[in-house]
Amino acid sequence: MKIAIIGMGHVGHSMRDLFQEHTELVTYDLAGAERYPQQALEACDFATICVNTPSGPGGECDVSQVVEAIKRVPVQRILLKSTVPPGTTRQLIETTGKSICFSPEYVGESTYFNPVCDDPRTMPFIVLGGERDVRGYFLDALLPILGPTKTYFQCTATEAEVIKYMENAYFATKVTFVNEFREIAEAVDADWHTVREGWLLDPRVEPSHTAAFADDPGFGGKCLPKDLAAIIAAARAAGIDPVLLLQVARSNELRRAALS
């Protein structure tokens, strides 16, 4: 099998590390100096799209690089890893005629080790979103690489797109929640670290995203602010007023503004 990877940022590099021991790879990044490897790409079984999806002026997700990458790559089967708004994959299938499976990536860029999502090889599950036959093709392609112990969750592409945004919106909400409780604890003369450890004794509370940092409150980075803004914009476009998520974004903006 021969696999193409388009976009060699953090996700693209993680896909390269995952695939390189199992198959021949063709990689390309628009920011690189190399020419577009048209002939090599034509020989690939499928292309993995990992290009950037930056925020637009209103917080909406800019999918122009995804659209261009999928249209340009001379491959019929596409594994889309770039985070895109709900409905994007369906639209791309309609406009390009290609077989596209959206499979959200969970490789984070945390400053500390996270055994769950620091490496796609150790991630306990994978989500495959698309038509049944397309999902089946990629499941057969990935199973020999990822192994039999993972959970392979299959759904529609739109459901997979919502799943990815829901994950990051949840983490953004959780970070906002613990930061607010740190402020409450300190305001009533309670030790925050004692409060947090006591809270985490409840097995229903998982420790991920519960560290409220004294010198770096709220959430920043490449994923949570961008994806929160994008799902808010997508919800508004669908006629939904996402009141809770809007307040999470506002609370974080105020908290982060205090750093400057």
PDB file of C-alpha atoms in Angstrom:
ATOM      1  CA  MET A   1       0.000   0.000   0.000  1.00  0.00           C
ATOM      2  CA  LYS A   2       1.123   3.550  -0.765  1.00  0.00           C
ATOM      3  CA  ILE A   3      -0.312   6.492   1.197  1.00  0.00           C
ATOM      4  CA  ALA A   4      -0.129  10.227   0.562  1.00  0.00           C
ATOM      5  CA  ILE A   5      -0.037  12.784   3.370  1.00  0.00           C
ATOM      6  CA  ILE A   6      -0.937  16.342   2.374  1.00  0.00           C
ATOM      7  CA  GLY A   7      -0.034  18.909   5.026  1.00  0.00           C
ATOM      8  CA  MET A   8       2.975  18.279   7.252  1.00  0.00           C
ATOM      9  CA  GLY A   9       2.116  20.199  10.386  1.00  0.00           C
ATOM     10  CA  HIS A  10       1.673  18.555  13.785  1.00  0.00           C
ATOM     11  CA  VAL A  11      -1.075  16.190  12.592  1.00  0.00           C
ATOM     12  CA  GLY A  12       0.697  15.394   9.349  1.00  0.00           C
ATOM     13  CA  HIS A  13       3.880  14.472  11.199  1.00  0.00           C
ATOM     14  CA  SER A  14       1.920  12.233  13.573  1.00  0.00           C
ATOM     15  CA  MET A  15       0.354  10.470  10.575  1.00  0.00           C
ATOM     16  CA  ARG A  16       3.795  10.012   9.035  1.00  0.00           C
ATOM     17  CA  ASP A  17       5.084   8.468  12.277  1.00  0.00           C
ATOM     18  CA  LEU A  18       2.067   6.171  12.354  1.00  0.00           C
ATOM     19  CA  PHE A  19       2.223   4.977   8.745  1.00  0.00           C
ATOM     20  CA  GLN A  20       5.939   4.953   7.904  1.00  0.00           C
ATOM     21  CA  GLU A  21       6.696   1.548   9.433  1.00  0.00           C
ATOM     22  CA  HIS A  22       3.875  -0.097   7.510  1.00  0.00           C
ATOM     23  CA  THR A  23       3.702   1.422   4.057  1.00  0.00           C
ATOM     24  CA  GLU A  24       5.374   3.622   1.461  1.00  0.00           C
ATOM     25  CA  LEU A  25       4.598   7.328   1.884  1.00  0.00           C
ATOM     26  CA  VAL A  26       4.391  10.376  -0.342  1.00  0.00           C
ATOM     27  CA  THR A  27       4.293  13.644   1.625  1.00  0.00           C
ATOM     28  CA  TYR A  28       3.672  17.211   0.543  1.00  0.00           C
ATOM     29  CA  ASP A  29       3.263  20.536   2.298  1.00  0.00           C
ATOM     30  CA  LEU A  30       2.329  23.760   0.536  1.00  0.00           C
ATOM     31  CA  ALA A  31       4.803  25.718   2.678  1.00  0.00           C
ATOM     32  CA  GLY A  32       7.691  23.489   1.607  1.00  0.00           C
ATOM     33  CA  ALA A  33      10.114  24.127  -1.205  1.00  0.00           C
ATOM     34  CA  GLU A  34       9.453  20.893  -3.057  1.00  0.00           C
ATOM     35  CA  ARG A  35       7.384  20.667  -6.212  1.00  0.00           C
ATOM     36  CA  TYR A  36       3.963  19.052  -6.146  1.00  0.00           C
ATOM     37  CA  PRO A  37       4.641  15.298  -6.578  1.00  0.00           C
ATOM     38  CA  GLN A  38       1.904  14.678  -9.113  1.00  0.00           C
ATOM     39  CA  GLN A  39       3.175  11.374 -10.488  1.00  0.00           C
ATOM     40  CA  ALA A  40       4.006   9.902  -7.096  1.00  0.00           C
ATOM     41  CA  LEU A  41       0.595  10.917  -5.765  1.00  0.00           C
ATOM     42  CA  GLU A  42      -1.184   9.256  -8.698  1.00  0.00           C
ATOM     43  CA  ALA A  43       0.264   5.927  -7.547  1.00  0.00           C
ATOM     44  CA  CYS A  44      -1.147   6.250  -3.997  1.00  0.00           C
ATOM     45  CA  ASP A  45      -4.030   4.140  -2.717  1.00  0.00           C
ATOM     46  CA  PHE A  46      -5.441   7.036  -0.688  1.00  0.00           C
ATOM     47  CA  ALA A  47      -4.521  10.502   0.519  1.00  0.00           C
ATOM     48  CA  THR A  48      -4.587  11.679   4.126  1.00  0.00           C
ATOM     49  CA  ILE A  49      -5.459  15.393   4.296  1.00  0.00           C
ATOM     50  CA  CYS A  50      -3.942  17.202   7.289  1.00  0.00           C
ATOM     51  CA  VAL A  51      -3.900  20.830   6.145  1.00  0.00           C
ATOM     52  CA  ASN A  52      -4.622  23.850   8.302  1.00  0.00           C
ATOM     53  CA  THR A  53      -8.159  25.134   8.977  1.00  0.00           C
ATOM     54  CA  PRO A  54      -7.645  28.597  10.510  1.00  0.00           C
ATOM     55  CA  SER A  55     -10.300  30.857  11.984  1.00  0.00           C
ATOM     56  CA  GLY A  56     -12.039  33.338   9.711  1.00  0.00           C
ATOM     57  CA  PRO A  57     -12.823  36.930  10.735  1.00  0.00           C
ATOM     58  CA  GLY A  58     -16.019  35.886  12.537  1.00  0.00           C
ATOM     59  CA  GLY A  59     -14.525  32.802  14.170  1.00  0.00           C
ATOM     60  CA  GLU A  60     -15.809  30.520  11.428  1.00  0.00           C
ATOM     61  CA  CYS A  61     -13.583  27.699  10.208  1.00  0.00           C
ATOM     62  CA  ASP A  62     -11.763  28.508   6.957  1.00  0.00           C
ATOM     63  CA  VAL A  63     -11.804  25.275   4.943  1.00  0.00           C
ATOM     64  CA  SER A  64     -10.267  26.723   1.778  1.00  0.00           C
ATOM     65  CA  GLN A  65      -7.008  24.775   2.186  1.00  0.00           C
ATOM     66  CA  VAL A  66      -8.954  21.542   2.659  1.00  0.00           C
ATOM     67  CA  VAL A  67     -11.043  22.187  -0.442  1.00  0.00           C
ATOM     68  CA  GLU A  68      -7.980  22.999  -2.543  1.00  0.00           C
ATOM     69  CA  ALA A  69      -6.008  20.007  -1.253  1.00  0.00           C
ATOM     70  CA  ILE A  70      -8.813  17.526  -1.976  1.00  0.00           C
ATOM     71  CA  LYS A  71      -9.545  18.955  -5.421  1.00  0.00           C
ATOM     72  CA  ARG A  72      -5.889  18.956  -6.388  1.00  0.00           C
ATOM     73  CA  VAL A  73      -4.729  15.565  -5.158  1.00  0.00           C
ATOM     74  CA  PRO A  74      -4.998  12.974  -7.983  1.00  0.00           C
ATOM     75  CA  VAL A  75      -6.420  10.304  -5.676  1.00  0.00           C
ATOM     76  CA  GLN A  76     -10.033   9.120  -5.433  1.00  0.00           C
ATOM     77  CA  ARG A  77     -10.041   7.965  -1.798  1.00  0.00           C
ATOM     78  CA  ILE A  78      -9.521  10.613   0.880  1.00  0.00           C
ATOM     79  CA  LEU A  79      -8.998  10.235   4.645  1.00  0.00           C
ATOM     80  CA  LEU A  80      -9.735  13.703   5.990  1.00  0.00           C
ATOM     81  CA  LYS A  81      -8.005  14.516   9.298  1.00  0.00           C
ATOM     82  CA  SER A  82      -8.329  18.321   9.260  1.00  0.00           C
ATOM     83  CA  THR A  83     -11.079  19.542  11.596  1.00  0.00           C
ATOM     84  CA  VAL A  84     -13.986  20.903   9.549  1.00  0.00           C
ATOM     85  CA  PRO A  85     -17.507  22.204  10.341  1.00  0.00           C
ATOM     86  CA  PRO A  86     -20.506  19.863  10.232  1.00  0.00           C
ATOM     87  CA  GLY A  87     -21.627  19.209   6.685  1.00  0.00           C
ATOM     88  CA  THR A  88     -18.255  19.978   5.065  1.00  0.00           C
ATOM     89  CA  THR A  89     -17.399  16.398   4.134  1.00  0.00           C
ATOM     90  CA  ARG A  90     -20.809  15.854   2.550  1.00  0.00           C
ATOM     91  CA  GLN A  91     -20.380  19.031   0.484  1.00  0.00           C
ATOM     92  CA  LEU A  92     -16.893  17.980  -0.606  1.00  0.00           C
ATOM     93  CA  ILE A  93     -18.195  14.597  -1.734  1.00  0.00           C
ATOM     94  CA  GLU A  94     -20.903  16.302  -3.778  1.00  0.00           C
ATOM     95  CA  THR A  95     -18.555  18.823  -5.416  1.00  0.00           C
ATOM     96  CA  THR A  96     -15.567  16.544  -6.079  1.00  0.00           C
ATOM     97  CA  GLY A  97     -17.168  13.111  -6.553  1.00  0.00           C
ATOM     98  CA  LYS A  98     -14.426  11.611  -4.394  1.00  0.00           C
ATOM     99  CA  SER A  99     -14.802   8.961  -1.701  1.00  0.00           C
ATOM    100  CA  ILE A 100     -14.105  10.856   1.528  1.00  0.00           C
ATOM    101  CA  CYS A 101     -14.020   9.579   5.100  1.00  0.00           C
ATOM    102  CA  PHE A 102     -13.711  12.126   7.915  1.00  0.00           C
ATOM    103  CA  SER A 103     -11.652  10.727  10.765  1.00  0.00           C
ATOM    104  CA  PRO A 104     -10.965  13.322  13.479  1.00  0.00           C
ATOM    105  CA  GLU A 105      -7.492  13.397  14.930  1.00  0.00           C
ATOM    106  CA  TYR A 106      -6.916  13.619  18.678  1.00  0.00           C
ATOM    107  CA  VAL A 107      -3.160  14.177  18.806  1.00  0.00           C
ATOM    108  CA  GLY A 108      -2.704  17.131  21.147  1.00  0.00           C
ATOM    109  CA  GLU A 109       0.107  19.633  21.561  1.00  0.00           C
ATOM    110  CA  SER A 110       0.097  19.665  25.351  1.00  0.00           C
ATOM    111  CA  THR A 111       3.150  20.855  27.256  1.00  0.00           C
ATOM    112  CA  TYR A 112       2.949  17.751  29.442  1.00  0.00           C
ATOM    113  CA  PHE A 113       2.664  14.068  28.561  1.00  0.00           C
ATOM    114  CA  ASN A 114      -0.813  12.714  27.962  1.00  0.00           C
ATOM    115  CA  PRO A 115      -0.743   8.927  27.462  1.00  0.00           C
ATOM    116  CA  VAL A 116      -4.161   8.962  25.790  1.00  0.00           C
ATOM    117  CA  CYS A 117      -3.598  11.339  22.883  1.00  0.00           C
ATOM    118  CA  ASP A 118       0.106  12.106  22.513  1.00  0.00           C
ATOM    119  CA  ASP A 119       0.504   9.336  19.943  1.00  0.00           C
ATOM    120  CA  PRO A 120      -2.137   7.970  17.516  1.00  0.00           C
ATOM    121  CA  ARG A 121      -0.693   4.502  18.112  1.00  0.00           C
ATOM    122  CA  THR A 122      -1.748   4.615  21.779  1.00  0.00           C
ATOM    123  CA  MET A 123      -5.118   6.304  21.254  1.00  0.00           C
ATOM    124  CA  PRO A 124      -7.699   3.676  22.317  1.00  0.00           C
ATOM    125  CA  PHE A 125     -10.230   4.496  19.585  1.00  0.00           C
ATOM    126  CA  ILE A 126     -10.669   5.898  16.106  1.00  0.00           C
ATOM    127  CA  VAL A 127     -13.768   7.514  14.585  1.00  0.00           C
ATOM    128  CA  LEU A 128     -14.564   6.865  10.913  1.00  0.00           C
ATOM    129  CA  GLY A 129     -17.264   9.051   9.406  1.00  0.00           C
ATOM    130  CA  GLY A 130     -18.661   8.487   5.940  1.00  0.00           C
ATOM    131  CA  GLU A 131     -20.667   6.199   3.718  1.00  0.00           C
ATOM    132  CA  ARG A 132     -20.646   2.536   4.721  1.00  0.00           C
ATOM    133  CA  ASP A 133     -18.482   1.281   1.858  1.00  0.00           C
ATOM    134  CA  VAL A 134     -15.998   4.138   2.288  1.00  0.00           C
ATOM    135  CA  ARG A 135     -15.738   3.524   6.026  1.00  0.00           C
ATOM    136  CA  GLY A 136     -15.242  -0.172   5.315  1.00  0.00           C
ATOM    137  CA  TYR A 137     -12.367   0.509   2.935  1.00  0.00           C
ATOM    138  CA  PHE A 138     -10.509   2.635   5.472  1.00  0.00           C
ATOM    139  CA  LEU A 139     -11.252   0.241   8.312  1.00  0.00           C
ATOM    140  CA  ASP A 140      -9.645  -2.559   6.285  1.00  0.00           C
ATOM    141  CA  ALA A 141      -6.685  -0.287   5.470  1.00  0.00           C
ATOM    142  CA  LEU A 142      -6.122   0.915   9.042  1.00  0.00           C
ATOM    143  CA  LEU A 143      -6.760  -2.263  10.999  1.00  0.00           C
ATOM    144  CA  PRO A 144      -3.414  -3.899  10.102  1.00  0.00           C
ATOM    145  CA  ILE A 145      -1.646  -0.670  11.142  1.00  0.00           C
ATOM    146  CA  LEU A 146      -3.569   0.215  14.313  1.00  0.00           C
ATOM    147  CA  GLY A 147      -4.228  -3.323  15.506  1.00  0.00           C
ATOM    148  CA  PRO A 148      -7.243  -5.219  16.855  1.00  0.00           C
ATOM    149  CA  THR A 149      -7.457  -3.741  20.370  1.00  0.00           C
ATOM    150  CA  LYS A 150      -8.766  -0.305  19.405  1.00  0.00           C
ATOM    151  CA  THR A 151     -12.429   0.630  19.231  1.00  0.00           C
ATOM    152  CA  TYR A 152     -13.373   1.444  15.634  1.00  0.00           C
ATOM    153  CA  PHE A 153     -16.433   3.692  15.870  1.00  0.00           C
ATOM    154  CA  GLN A 154     -18.313   4.175  12.592  1.00  0.00           C
ATOM    155  CA  CYS A 155     -20.878   6.882  11.856  1.00  0.00           C
ATOM    156  CA  THR A 156     -21.836   9.455   9.217  1.00  0.00           C
ATOM    157  CA  ALA A 157     -19.331  12.142   8.287  1.00  0.00           C
ATOM    158  CA  THR A 158     -21.509  14.876   9.807  1.00  0.00           C
ATOM    159  CA  GLU A 159     -21.789  12.965  13.075  1.00  0.00           C
ATOM    160  CA  ALA A 160     -18.001  12.560  13.151  1.00  0.00           C
ATOM    161  CA  GLU A 161     -17.543  16.294  12.527  1.00  0.00           C
ATOM    162  CA  VAL A 162     -19.857  17.138  15.450  1.00  0.00           C
ATOM    163  CA  ILE A 163     -18.077  14.587  17.671  1.00  0.00           C
ATOM    164  CA  LYS A 164     -14.747  16.336  17.130  1.00  0.00           C
ATOM    165  CA  TYR A 165     -16.106  19.806  17.906  1.00  0.00           C
ATOM    166  CA  MET A 166     -18.052  18.506  20.898  1.00  0.00           C
ATOM    167  CA  GLU A 167     -14.848  17.066  22.351  1.00  0.00           C
ATOM    168  CA  ASN A 168     -12.893  20.309  22.203  1.00  0.00           C
ATOM    169  CA  ALA A 169     -15.869  22.431  23.285  1.00  0.00           C
ATOM    170  CA  TYR A 170     -16.256  20.154  26.304  1.00  0.00           C
ATOM    171  CA  PHE A 171     -12.595  20.545  27.250  1.00  0.00           C
ATOM    172  CA  ALA A 172     -12.863  24.322  26.835  1.00  0.00           C
ATOM    173  CA  THR A 173     -15.904  24.324  29.125  1.00  0.00           C
ATOM    174  CA  LYS A 174     -14.111  22.123  31.645  1.00  0.00           C
ATOM    175  CA  VAL A 175     -11.038  24.379  31.755  1.00  0.00           C
ATOM    176  CA  THR A 176     -13.275  27.414  32.246  1.00  0.00           C
ATOM    177  CA  PHE A 177     -15.158  25.620  35.049  1.00  0.00           C
ATOM    178  CA  VAL A 178     -12.043  24.690  37.030  1.00  0.00           C
ATOM    179  CA  ASN A 179     -10.515  28.151  36.609  1.00  0.00           C
ATOM    180  CA  GLU A 180     -13.671  29.728  37.991  1.00  0.00           C
ATOM    181  CA  PHE A 181     -13.679  27.337  40.938  1.00  0.00           C
ATOM    182  CA  ARG A 182     -10.037  28.143  41.668  1.00  0.00           C
ATOM    183  CA  GLU A 183     -11.019  31.803  41.908  1.00  0.00           C
ATOM    184  CA  ILE A 184     -13.955  30.900  44.180  1.00  0.00           C
ATOM    185  CA  ALA A 185     -11.766  28.723  46.422  1.00  0.00           C
ATOM    186  CA  GLU A 186      -9.136  31.405  46.826  1.00  0.00           C
ATOM    187  CA  ALA A 187     -11.774  34.069  47.464  1.00  0.00           C
ATOM    188  CA  VAL A 188     -13.150  32.086  50.446  1.00  0.00           C
ATOM    189  CA  ASP A 189      -9.664  31.215  51.770  1.00  0.00           C
ATOM    190  CA  ALA A 190      -9.705  27.562  50.688  1.00  0.00           C
ATOM    191  CA  ASP A 191      -6.613  25.906  49.221  1.00  0.00           C
ATOM    192  CA  TRP A 192      -7.348  25.237  45.556  1.00  0.00           C
ATOM    193  CA  HIS A 193      -5.067  22.223  45.275  1.00  0.00           C
ATOM    194  CA  THR A 194      -6.744  20.583  48.271  1.00  0.00           C
ATOM    195  CA  VAL A 195     -10.172  21.325  46.781  1.00  0.00           C
ATOM    196  CA  ARG A 196      -9.168  19.886  43.410  1.00  0.00           C
ATOM    197  CA  GLU A 197      -7.733  16.689  44.883  1.00  0.00           C
ATOM    198  CA  GLY A 198     -10.833  16.180  47.024  1.00  0.00           C
ATOM    199  CA  TRP A 199     -13.063  16.742  43.977  1.00  0.00           C
ATOM    200  CA  LEU A 200     -11.090  14.228  41.940  1.00  0.00           C
ATOM    201  CA  LEU A 201     -11.678  11.526  44.556  1.00  0.00           C
ATOM    202  CA  ASP A 202     -15.119  11.107  42.972  1.00  0.00           C
ATOM    203  CA  PRO A 203     -14.588   8.447  40.268  1.00  0.00           C
ATOM    204  CA  ARG A 204     -17.112  10.213  38.032  1.00  0.00           C
ATOM    205  CA  VAL A 205     -14.698  13.168  37.680  1.00  0.00           C
ATOM    206  CA  GLU A 206     -11.787  12.510  35.321  1.00  0.00           C
ATOM    207  CA  PRO A 207      -8.571  14.542  35.913  1.00  0.00           C
ATOM    208  CA  SER A 208      -7.928  15.563  32.299  1.00  0.00           C
ATOM    209  CA  HIS A 209      -8.126  19.349  31.774  1.00  0.00           C
ATOM    210  CA  THR A 210      -8.585  20.104  35.516  1.00  0.00           C
ATOM    211  CA  ALA A 211      -5.288  21.886  36.192  1.00  0.00           C
ATOM    212  CA  ALA A 212      -6.055  25.592  36.733  1.00  0.00           C
ATOM    213  CA  PHE A 213      -2.632  27.227  36.375  1.00  0.00           C
ATOM    214  CA  ALA A 214      -1.910  30.239  38.575  1.00  0.00           C
ATOM    215  CA  ASP A 215       0.214  32.038  35.951  1.00  0.00           C
ATOM    216  CA  ASP A 216      -1.638  30.875  32.847  1.00  0.00           C
ATOM    217  CA  PRO A 217      -5.402  30.845  33.509  1.00  0.00           C
ATOM    218  CA  GLY A 218      -7.972  29.753  30.967  1.00  0.00           C
ATOM    219  CA  PHE A 219      -7.230  27.980  27.699  1.00  0.00           C
ATOM    220  CA  GLY A 220      -5.103  28.996  24.754  1.00  0.00           C
ATOM    221  CA  GLY A 221      -3.171  27.094  22.117  1.00  0.00           C
ATOM    222  CA  LYS A 222      -4.125  26.145  18.587  1.00  0.00           C
ATOM    223  CA  CYS A 223      -7.137  23.892  19.106  1.00  0.00           C
ATOM    224  CA  LEU A 224      -9.570  24.869  21.853  1.00  0.00           C
ATOM    225  CA  PRO A 225     -10.064  28.589  21.019  1.00  0.00           C
ATOM    226  CA  LYS A 226     -10.249  27.918  17.276  1.00  0.00           C
ATOM    227  CA  ASP A 227     -12.620  24.974  17.501  1.00  0.00           C
ATOM    228  CA  LEU A 228     -14.853  26.637  20.093  1.00  0.00           C
ATOM    229  CA  ALA A 229     -15.208  29.704  17.878  1.00  0.00           C
ATOM    230  CA  ALA A 230     -15.854  27.517  14.836  1.00  0.00           C
ATOM    231  CA  ILE A 231     -18.649  25.456  16.395  1.00  0.00           C
ATOM    232  CA  ILE A 232     -20.261  28.636  17.744  1.00  0.00           C
ATOM    233  CA  ALA A 233     -20.205  30.078  14.219  1.00  0.00           C
ATOM    234  CA  ALA A 234     -21.535  26.815  12.763  1.00  0.00           C
ATOM    235  CA  ALA A 235     -24.338  26.675  15.338  1.00  0.00           C
ATOM    236  CA  ARG A 236     -25.370  30.249  14.577  1.00  0.00           C
ATOM    237  CA  ALA A 237     -25.346  29.496  10.862  1.00  0.00           C
ATOM    238  CA  ALA A 238     -27.730  26.610  11.595  1.00  0.00           C
ATOM    239  CA  GLY A 239     -30.065  28.911  13.528  1.00  0.00           C
ATOM    240  CA  ILE A 240     -28.973  27.820  17.016  1.00  0.00           C
ATOM    241  CA  ASP A 241     -28.009  30.230  19.813  1.00  0.00           C
ATOM    242  CA  PRO A 242     -25.276  28.337  21.728  1.00  0.00           C
ATOM    243  CA  VAL A 243     -25.686  30.271  24.987  1.00  0.00           C
ATOM    244  CA  LEU A 244     -23.394  28.115  27.142  1.00  0.00           C
ATOM    245  CA  LEU A 245     -20.569  28.005  24.608  1.00  0.00           C
ATOM    246  CA  LEU A 246     -20.795  31.762  24.075  1.00  0.00           C
ATOM    247  CA  GLN A 247     -20.380  32.293  27.821  1.00  0.00           C
ATOM    248  CA  VAL A 248     -17.430  29.888  27.922  1.00  0.00           C
ATOM    249  CA  ALA A 249     -15.737  31.875  25.162  1.00  0.00           C
ATOM    250  CA  ARG A 250     -16.500  35.185  26.883  1.00  0.00           C
ATOM    251  CA  SER A 251     -15.267  33.955  30.262  1.00  0.00           C
ATOM    252  CA  ASN A 252     -12.033  32.740  28.724  1.00  0.00           C
ATOM    253  CA  GLU A 253     -11.507  36.009  26.851  1.00  0.00           C
ATOM    254  CA  LEU A 254     -11.779  37.954  30.107  1.00  0.00           C
ATOM    255  CA  ARG A 255      -9.455  35.555  31.915  1.00  0.00           C
ATOM    256  CA  ARG A 256      -6.837  35.615  29.160  1.00  0.00           C
ATOM    257  CA  ALA A 257      -7.068  39.398  28.820  1.00  0.00           C
ATOM    258  CA  ALA A 258      -5.985  39.723  32.445  1.00  0.00           C
ATOM    259  CA  LEU A 259      -2.620  38.235  31.455  1.00  0.00           C
ATOM    260  CA  SER A 260      -1.710  41.187  29.246  1.00  0.00           C
TER     261      SER A 260
END
